[in-house]
mmCIF file of C-alpha atoms in Angstrom:
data_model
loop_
_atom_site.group_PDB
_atom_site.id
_atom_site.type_symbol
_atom_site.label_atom_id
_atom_site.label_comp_id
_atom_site.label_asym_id
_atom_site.label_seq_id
_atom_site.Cartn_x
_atom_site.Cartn_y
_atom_site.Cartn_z
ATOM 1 C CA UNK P 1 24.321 -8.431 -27.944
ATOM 2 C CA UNK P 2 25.317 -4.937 -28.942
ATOM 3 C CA UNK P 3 26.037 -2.296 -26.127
ATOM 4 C CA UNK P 4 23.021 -0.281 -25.573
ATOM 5 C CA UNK P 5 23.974 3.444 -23.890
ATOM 6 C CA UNK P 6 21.560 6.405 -24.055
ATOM 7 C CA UNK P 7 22.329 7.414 -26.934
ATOM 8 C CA UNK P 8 21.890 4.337 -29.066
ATOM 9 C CA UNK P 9 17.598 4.998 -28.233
ATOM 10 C CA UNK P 10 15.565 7.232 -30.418
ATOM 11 C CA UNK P 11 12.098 8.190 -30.066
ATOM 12 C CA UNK P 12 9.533 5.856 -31.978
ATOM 13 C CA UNK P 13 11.776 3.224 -32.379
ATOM 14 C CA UNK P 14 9.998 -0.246 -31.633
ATOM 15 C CA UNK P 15 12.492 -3.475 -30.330
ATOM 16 C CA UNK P 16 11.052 -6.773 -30.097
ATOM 17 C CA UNK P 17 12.420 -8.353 -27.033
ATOM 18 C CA UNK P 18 11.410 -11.851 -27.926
ATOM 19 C CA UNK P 19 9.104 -14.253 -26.435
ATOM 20 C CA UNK P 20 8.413 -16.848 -23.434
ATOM 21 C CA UNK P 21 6.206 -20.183 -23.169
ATOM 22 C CA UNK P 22 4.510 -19.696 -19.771
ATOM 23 C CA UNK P 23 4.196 -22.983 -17.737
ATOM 24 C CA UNK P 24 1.643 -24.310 -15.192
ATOM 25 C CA UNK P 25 4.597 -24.908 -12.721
ATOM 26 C CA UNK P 26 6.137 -21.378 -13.327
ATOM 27 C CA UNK P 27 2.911 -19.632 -12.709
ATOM 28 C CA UNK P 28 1.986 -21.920 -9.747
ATOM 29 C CA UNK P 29 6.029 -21.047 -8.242
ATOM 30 C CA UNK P 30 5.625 -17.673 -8.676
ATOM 31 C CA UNK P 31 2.085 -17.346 -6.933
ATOM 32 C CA UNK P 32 3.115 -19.661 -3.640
ATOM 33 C CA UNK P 33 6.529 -17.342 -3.022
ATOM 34 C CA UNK P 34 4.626 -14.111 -4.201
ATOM 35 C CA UNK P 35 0.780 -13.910 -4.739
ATOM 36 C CA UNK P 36 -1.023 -17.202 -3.161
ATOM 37 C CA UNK P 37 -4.746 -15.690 -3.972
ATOM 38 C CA UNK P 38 -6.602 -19.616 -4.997
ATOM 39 C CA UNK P 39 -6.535 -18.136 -8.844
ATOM 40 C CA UNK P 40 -2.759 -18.073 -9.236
ATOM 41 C CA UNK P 41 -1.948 -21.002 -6.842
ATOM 42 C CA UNK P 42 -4.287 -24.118 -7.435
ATOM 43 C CA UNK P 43 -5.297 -25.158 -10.389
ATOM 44 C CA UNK P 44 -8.471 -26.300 -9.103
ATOM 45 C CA UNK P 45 -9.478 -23.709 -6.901
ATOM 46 C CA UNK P 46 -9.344 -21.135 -9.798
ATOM 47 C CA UNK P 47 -11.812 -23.403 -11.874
ATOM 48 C CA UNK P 48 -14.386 -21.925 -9.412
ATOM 49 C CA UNK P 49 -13.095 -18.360 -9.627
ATOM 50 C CA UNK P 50 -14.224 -15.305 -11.782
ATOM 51 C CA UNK P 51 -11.066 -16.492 -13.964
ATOM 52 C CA UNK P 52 -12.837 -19.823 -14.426
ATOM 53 C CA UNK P 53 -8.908 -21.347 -14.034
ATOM 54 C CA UNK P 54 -5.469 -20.848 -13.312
ATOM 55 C CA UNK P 55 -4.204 -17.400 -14.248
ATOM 56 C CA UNK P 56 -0.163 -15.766 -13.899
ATOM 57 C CA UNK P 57 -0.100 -12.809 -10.868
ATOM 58 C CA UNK P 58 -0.055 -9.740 -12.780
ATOM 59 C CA UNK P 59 3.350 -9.295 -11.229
ATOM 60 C CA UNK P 60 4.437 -12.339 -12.678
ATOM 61 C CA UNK P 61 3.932 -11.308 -16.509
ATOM 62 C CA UNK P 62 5.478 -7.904 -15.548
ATOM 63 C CA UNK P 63 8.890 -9.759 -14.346
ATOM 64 C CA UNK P 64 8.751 -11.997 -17.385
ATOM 65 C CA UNK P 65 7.991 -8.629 -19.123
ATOM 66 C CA UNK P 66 11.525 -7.642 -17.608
ATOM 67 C CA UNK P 67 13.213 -10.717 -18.491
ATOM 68 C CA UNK P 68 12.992 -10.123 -21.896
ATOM 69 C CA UNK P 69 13.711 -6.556 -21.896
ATOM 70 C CA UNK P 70 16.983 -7.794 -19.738
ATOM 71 C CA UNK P 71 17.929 -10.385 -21.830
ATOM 72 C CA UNK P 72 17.163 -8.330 -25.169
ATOM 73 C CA UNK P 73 18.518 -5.206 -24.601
ATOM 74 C CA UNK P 74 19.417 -4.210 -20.848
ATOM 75 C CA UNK P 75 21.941 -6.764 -20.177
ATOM 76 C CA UNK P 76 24.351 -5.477 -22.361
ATOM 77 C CA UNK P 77 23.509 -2.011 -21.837
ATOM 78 C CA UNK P 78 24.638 0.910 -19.556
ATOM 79 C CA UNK P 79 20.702 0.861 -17.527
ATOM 80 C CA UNK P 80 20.867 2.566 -14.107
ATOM 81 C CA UNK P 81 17.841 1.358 -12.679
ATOM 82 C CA UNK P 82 14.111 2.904 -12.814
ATOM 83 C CA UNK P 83 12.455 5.346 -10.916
ATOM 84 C CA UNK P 84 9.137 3.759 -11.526
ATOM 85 C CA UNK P 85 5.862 3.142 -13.686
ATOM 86 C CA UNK P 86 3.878 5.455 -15.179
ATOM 87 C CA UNK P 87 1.042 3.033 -15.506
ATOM 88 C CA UNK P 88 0.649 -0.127 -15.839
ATOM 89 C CA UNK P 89 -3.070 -2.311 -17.287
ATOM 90 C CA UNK P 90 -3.494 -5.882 -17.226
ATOM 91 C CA UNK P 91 -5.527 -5.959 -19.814
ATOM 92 C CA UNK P 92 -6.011 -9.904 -20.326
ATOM 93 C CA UNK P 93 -5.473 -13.327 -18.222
ATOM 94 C CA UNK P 94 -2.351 -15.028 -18.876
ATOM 95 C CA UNK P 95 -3.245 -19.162 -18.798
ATOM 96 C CA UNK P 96 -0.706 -21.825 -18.260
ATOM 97 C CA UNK P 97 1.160 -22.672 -22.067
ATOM 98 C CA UNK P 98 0.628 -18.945 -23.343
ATOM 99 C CA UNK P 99 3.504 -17.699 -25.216
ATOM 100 C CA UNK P 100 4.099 -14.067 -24.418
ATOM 101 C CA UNK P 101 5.960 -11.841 -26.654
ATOM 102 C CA UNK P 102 7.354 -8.619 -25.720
ATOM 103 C CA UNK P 103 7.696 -5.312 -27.284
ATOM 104 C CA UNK P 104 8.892 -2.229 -26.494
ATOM 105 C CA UNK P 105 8.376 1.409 -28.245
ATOM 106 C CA UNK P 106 10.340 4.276 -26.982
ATOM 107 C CA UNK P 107 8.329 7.365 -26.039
ATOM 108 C CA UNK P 108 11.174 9.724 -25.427
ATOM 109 C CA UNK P 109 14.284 10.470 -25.104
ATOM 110 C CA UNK P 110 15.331 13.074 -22.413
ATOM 111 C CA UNK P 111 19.140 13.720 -21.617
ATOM 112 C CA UNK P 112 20.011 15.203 -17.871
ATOM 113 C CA UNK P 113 21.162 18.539 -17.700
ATOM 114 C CA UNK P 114 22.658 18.090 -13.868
ATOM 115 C CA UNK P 115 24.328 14.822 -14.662
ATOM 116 C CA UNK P 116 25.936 15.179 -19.058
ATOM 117 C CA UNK P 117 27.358 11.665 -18.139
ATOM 118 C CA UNK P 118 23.601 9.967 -18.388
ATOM 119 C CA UNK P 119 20.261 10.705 -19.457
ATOM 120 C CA UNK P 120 16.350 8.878 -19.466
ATOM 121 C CA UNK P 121 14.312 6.967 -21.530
ATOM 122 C CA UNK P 122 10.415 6.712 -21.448
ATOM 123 C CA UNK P 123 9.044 3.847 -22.359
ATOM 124 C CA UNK P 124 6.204 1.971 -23.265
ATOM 125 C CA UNK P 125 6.034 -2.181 -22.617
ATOM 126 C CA UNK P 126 3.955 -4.773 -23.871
ATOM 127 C CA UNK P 127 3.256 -8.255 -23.407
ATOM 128 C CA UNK P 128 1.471 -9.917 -26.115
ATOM 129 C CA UNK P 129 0.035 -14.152 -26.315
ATOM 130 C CA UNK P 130 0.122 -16.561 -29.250
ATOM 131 C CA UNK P 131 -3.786 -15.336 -29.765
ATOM 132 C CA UNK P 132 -2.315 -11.544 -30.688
ATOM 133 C CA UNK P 133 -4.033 -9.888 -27.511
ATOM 134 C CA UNK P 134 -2.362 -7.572 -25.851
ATOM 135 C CA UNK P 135 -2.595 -8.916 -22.044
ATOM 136 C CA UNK P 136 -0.171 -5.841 -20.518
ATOM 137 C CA UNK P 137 1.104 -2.801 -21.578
ATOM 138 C CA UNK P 138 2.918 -0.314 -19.301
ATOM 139 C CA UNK P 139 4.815 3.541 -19.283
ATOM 140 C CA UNK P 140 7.992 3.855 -17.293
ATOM 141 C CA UNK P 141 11.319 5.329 -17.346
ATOM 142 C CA UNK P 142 14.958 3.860 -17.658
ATOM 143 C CA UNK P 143 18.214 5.585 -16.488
ATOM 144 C CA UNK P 144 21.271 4.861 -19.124
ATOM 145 C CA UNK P 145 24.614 5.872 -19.169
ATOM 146 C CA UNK P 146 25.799 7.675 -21.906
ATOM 147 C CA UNK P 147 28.214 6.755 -24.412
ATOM 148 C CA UNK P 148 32.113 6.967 -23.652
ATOM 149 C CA UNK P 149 33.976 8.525 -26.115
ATOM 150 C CA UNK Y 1 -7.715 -13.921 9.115
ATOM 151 C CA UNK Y 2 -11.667 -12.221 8.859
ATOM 152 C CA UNK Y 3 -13.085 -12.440 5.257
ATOM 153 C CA UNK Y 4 -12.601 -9.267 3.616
ATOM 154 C CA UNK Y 5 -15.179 -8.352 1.280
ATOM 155 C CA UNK Y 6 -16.008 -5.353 -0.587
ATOM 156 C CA UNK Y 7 -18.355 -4.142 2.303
ATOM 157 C CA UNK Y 8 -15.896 -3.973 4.420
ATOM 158 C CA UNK Y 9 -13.272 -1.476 3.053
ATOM 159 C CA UNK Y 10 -13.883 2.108 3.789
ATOM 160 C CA UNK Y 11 -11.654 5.104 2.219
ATOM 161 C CA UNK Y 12 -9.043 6.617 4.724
ATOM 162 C CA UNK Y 13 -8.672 3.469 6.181
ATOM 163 C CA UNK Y 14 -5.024 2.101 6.590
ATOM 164 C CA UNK Y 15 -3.819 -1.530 7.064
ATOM 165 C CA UNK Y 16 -0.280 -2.226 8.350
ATOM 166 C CA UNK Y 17 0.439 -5.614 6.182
ATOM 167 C CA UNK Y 18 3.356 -7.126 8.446
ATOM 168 C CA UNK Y 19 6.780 -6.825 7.559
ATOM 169 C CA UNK Y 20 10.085 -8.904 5.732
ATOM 170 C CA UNK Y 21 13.499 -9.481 6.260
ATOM 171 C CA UNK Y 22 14.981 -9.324 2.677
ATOM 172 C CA UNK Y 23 18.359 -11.617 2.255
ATOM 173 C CA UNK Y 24 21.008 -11.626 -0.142
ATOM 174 C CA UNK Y 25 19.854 -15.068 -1.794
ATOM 175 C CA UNK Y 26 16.266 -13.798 -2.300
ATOM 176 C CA UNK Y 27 17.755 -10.657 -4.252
ATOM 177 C CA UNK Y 28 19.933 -13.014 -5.773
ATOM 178 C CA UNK Y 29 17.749 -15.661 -6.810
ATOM 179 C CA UNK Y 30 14.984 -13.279 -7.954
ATOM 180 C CA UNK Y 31 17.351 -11.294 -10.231
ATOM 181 C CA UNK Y 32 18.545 -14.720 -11.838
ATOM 182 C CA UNK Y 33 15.034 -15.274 -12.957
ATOM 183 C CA UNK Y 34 13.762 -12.306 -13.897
ATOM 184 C CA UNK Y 35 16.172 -9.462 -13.899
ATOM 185 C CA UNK Y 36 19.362 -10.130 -14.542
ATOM 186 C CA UNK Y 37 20.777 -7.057 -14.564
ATOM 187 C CA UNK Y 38 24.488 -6.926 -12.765
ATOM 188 C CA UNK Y 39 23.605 -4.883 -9.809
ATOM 189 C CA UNK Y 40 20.578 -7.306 -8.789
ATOM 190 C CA UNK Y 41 22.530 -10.113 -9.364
ATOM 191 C CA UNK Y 42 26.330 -9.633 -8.603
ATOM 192 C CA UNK Y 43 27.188 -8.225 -5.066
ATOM 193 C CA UNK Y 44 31.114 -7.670 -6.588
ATOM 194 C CA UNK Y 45 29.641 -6.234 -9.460
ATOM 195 C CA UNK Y 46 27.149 -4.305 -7.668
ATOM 196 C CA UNK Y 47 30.039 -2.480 -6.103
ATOM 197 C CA UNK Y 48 30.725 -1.262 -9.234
ATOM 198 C CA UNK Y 49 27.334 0.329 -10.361
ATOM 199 C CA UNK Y 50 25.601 3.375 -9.289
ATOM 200 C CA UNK Y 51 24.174 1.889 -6.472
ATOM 201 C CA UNK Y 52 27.223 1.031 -5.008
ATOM 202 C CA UNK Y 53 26.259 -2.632 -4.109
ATOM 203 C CA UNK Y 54 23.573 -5.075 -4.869
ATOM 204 C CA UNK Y 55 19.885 -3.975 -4.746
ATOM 205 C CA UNK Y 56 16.572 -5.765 -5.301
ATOM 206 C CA UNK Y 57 14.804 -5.517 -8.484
ATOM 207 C CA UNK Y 58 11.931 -3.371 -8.684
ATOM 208 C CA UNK Y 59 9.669 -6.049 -9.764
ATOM 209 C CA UNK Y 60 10.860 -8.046 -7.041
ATOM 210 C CA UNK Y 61 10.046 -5.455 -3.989
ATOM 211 C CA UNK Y 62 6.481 -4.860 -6.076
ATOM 212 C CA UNK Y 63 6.298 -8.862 -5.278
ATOM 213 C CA UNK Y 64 6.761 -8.950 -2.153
ATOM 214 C CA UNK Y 65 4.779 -5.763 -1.212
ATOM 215 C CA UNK Y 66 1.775 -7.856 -3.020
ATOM 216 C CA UNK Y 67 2.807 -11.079 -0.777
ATOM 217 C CA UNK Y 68 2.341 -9.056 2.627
ATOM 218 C CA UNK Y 69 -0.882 -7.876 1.293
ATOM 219 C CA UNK Y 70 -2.126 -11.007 0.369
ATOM 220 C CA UNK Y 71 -0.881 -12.270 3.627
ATOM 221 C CA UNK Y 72 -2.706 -9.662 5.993
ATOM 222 C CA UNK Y 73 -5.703 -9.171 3.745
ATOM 223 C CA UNK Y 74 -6.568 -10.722 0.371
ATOM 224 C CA UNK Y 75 -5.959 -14.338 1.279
ATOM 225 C CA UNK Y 76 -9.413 -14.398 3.516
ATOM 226 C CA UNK Y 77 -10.590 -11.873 1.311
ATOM 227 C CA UNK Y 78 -12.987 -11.782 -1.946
ATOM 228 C CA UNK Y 79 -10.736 -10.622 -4.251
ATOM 229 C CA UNK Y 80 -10.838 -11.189 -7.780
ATOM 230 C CA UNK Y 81 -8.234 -9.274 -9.297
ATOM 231 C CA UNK Y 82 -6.768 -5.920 -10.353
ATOM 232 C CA UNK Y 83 -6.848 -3.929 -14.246
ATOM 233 C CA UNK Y 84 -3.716 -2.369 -13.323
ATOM 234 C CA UNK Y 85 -1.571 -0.080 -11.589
ATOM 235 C CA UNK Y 86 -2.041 3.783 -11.699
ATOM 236 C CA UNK Y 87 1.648 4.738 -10.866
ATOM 237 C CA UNK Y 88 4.551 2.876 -8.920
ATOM 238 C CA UNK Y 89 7.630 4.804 -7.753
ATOM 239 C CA UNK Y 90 10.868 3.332 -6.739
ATOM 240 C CA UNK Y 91 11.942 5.827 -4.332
ATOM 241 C CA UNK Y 92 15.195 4.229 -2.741
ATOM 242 C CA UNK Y 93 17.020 1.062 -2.836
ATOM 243 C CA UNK Y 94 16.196 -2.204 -1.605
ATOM 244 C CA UNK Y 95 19.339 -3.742 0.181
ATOM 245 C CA UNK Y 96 20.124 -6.939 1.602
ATOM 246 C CA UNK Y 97 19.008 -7.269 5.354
ATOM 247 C CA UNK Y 98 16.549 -4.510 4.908
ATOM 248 C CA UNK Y 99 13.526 -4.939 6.771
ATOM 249 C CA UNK Y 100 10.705 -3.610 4.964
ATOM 250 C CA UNK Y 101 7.309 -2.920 5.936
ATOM 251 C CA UNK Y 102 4.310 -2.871 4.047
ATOM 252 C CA UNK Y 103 1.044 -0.464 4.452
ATOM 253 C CA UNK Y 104 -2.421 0.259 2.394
ATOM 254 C CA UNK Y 105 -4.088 2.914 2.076
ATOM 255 C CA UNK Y 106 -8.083 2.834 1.284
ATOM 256 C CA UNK Y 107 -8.546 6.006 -0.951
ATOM 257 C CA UNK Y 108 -11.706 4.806 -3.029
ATOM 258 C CA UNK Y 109 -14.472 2.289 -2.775
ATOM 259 C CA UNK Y 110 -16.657 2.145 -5.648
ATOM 260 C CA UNK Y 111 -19.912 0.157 -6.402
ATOM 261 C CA UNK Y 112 -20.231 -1.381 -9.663
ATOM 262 C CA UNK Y 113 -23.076 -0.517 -11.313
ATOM 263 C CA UNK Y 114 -23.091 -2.908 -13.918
ATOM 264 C CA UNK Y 115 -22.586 -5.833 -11.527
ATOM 265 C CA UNK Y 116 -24.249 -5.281 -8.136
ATOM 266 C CA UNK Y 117 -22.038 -8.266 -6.484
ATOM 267 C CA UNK Y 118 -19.137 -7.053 -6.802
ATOM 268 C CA UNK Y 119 -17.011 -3.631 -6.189
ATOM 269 C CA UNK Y 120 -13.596 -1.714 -7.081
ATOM 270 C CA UNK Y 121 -11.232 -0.393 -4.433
ATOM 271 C CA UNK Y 122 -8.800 2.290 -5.182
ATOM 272 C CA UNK Y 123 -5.362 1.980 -2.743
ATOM 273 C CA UNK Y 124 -2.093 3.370 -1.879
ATOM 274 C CA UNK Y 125 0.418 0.645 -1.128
ATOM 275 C CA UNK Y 126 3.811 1.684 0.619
ATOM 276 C CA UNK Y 127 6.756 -0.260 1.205
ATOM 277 C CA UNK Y 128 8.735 1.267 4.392
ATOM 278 C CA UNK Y 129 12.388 0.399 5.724
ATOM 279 C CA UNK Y 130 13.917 -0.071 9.162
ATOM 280 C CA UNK Y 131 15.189 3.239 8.678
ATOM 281 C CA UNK Y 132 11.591 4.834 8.007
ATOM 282 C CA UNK Y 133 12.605 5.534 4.527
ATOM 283 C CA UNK Y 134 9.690 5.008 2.231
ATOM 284 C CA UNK Y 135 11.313 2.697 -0.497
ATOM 285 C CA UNK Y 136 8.239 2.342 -3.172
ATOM 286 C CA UNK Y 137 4.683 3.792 -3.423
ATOM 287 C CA UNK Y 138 1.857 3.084 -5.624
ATOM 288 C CA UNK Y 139 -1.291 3.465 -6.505
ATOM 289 C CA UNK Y 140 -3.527 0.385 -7.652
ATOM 290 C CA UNK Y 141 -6.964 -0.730 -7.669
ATOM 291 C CA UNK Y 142 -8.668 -4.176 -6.886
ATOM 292 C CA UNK Y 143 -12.065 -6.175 -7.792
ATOM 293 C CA UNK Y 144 -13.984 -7.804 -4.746
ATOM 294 C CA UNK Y 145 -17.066 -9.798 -4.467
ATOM 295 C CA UNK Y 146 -19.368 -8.339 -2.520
ATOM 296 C CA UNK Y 147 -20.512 -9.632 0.831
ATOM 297 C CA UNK Y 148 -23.166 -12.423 0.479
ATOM 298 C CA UNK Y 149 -25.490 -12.023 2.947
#
């Protein structure tokens, strides 16, 4: 994976960051350490539930979100961390055996005038299933290192 | 733990959710799933990084913020969902040890119109450490059932 520093990101440019099966057992693991409302947790409880069945916590498909983005282009990359989200919309259930890709379009580019040695990226995220609906999209902002020369 | 129902939220009202000890192995084991990024996952590396040791993903403090509030309020509660987050800020880091506290804000109840059983609240969610330093903020909204009577 190639080295990613601030100033390898230009505005409009679109990565795909790959994609992820989503398992009943993942979504289920997730929901009992993080989110145990009956629609993430049991299977069977959810049947009864506005979601009519089992459904990922919302801050599940925003990790997995992250996952790819790490594995795709922050892991090799100079990232200092976030200061947060913009906004976020779940816009669509995610089901046990979805396959979620993600995407991710940079908004802008902005380098920082107190600190030359780094600048931020806006961004915006997307998770999209097999079906080609969009079931999250998000805005937030990425601290990089720049480039050593 | 009373059912919580639409009814029974009122704007201004504020819930203390409980609190967490975070440890080194949650960070850890969190970071290895989902966000692999060296200062989440390394402590030695973590020494290294901006942050000057290791620090808890974002996604991972938004998790557990949602796991106190499911705790102290959703899990009797009529919830059936949220479309998304308005804005999250990470304001400071997340360390191992921390205890962190968790708090909501009501700032919006509203009807639905469209279905009479059900209702959207409008919340500030804080996530506070030991030291009184406010580590993330955000503003969400949620979907409730109305109360049956």
């Amino acid at each position: 994976m190639p080295e990613h520093t601030f100033d390898d990101f230009e505005a409009g440019r679109v990565y795909a960051l790959g994609s992820k099966v989503v398992t009943e057992d993942e979504i289920v693991a997730f929901a009992r350490q993080f989110d145990p409302q009956p629609f993430h947790l049991d299977p069977e409880a959810a049947k009864d539930s506005v979601f009519g069945g089992l459904i990922a916590s919302g801050w599940h498909t925003g990790a997995m979100w992250m996952r790819l983005y790490v594995d795709s282009l922050l892991g090799g990359a100079s990232g200092q961390g976030s200061s947060g989200i913009e906004e976020l919309r779940w816009l669509a259930p995610v089901r046990p055996g979805d396959t979620l890709s993600g995407r991710l379009i940079v908004l802008e580019v902005t380098s920082s005038e107190s600190h030359p040695d780094r600048g931020t990226i806006r961004i915006r995220g997307e998770m999209v299933n097999q079906d080609g609906v969009t079931v999250m999209t998000m805005v937030s902002r990425g601290r990089f290192a720049r480039r050593q020369n």
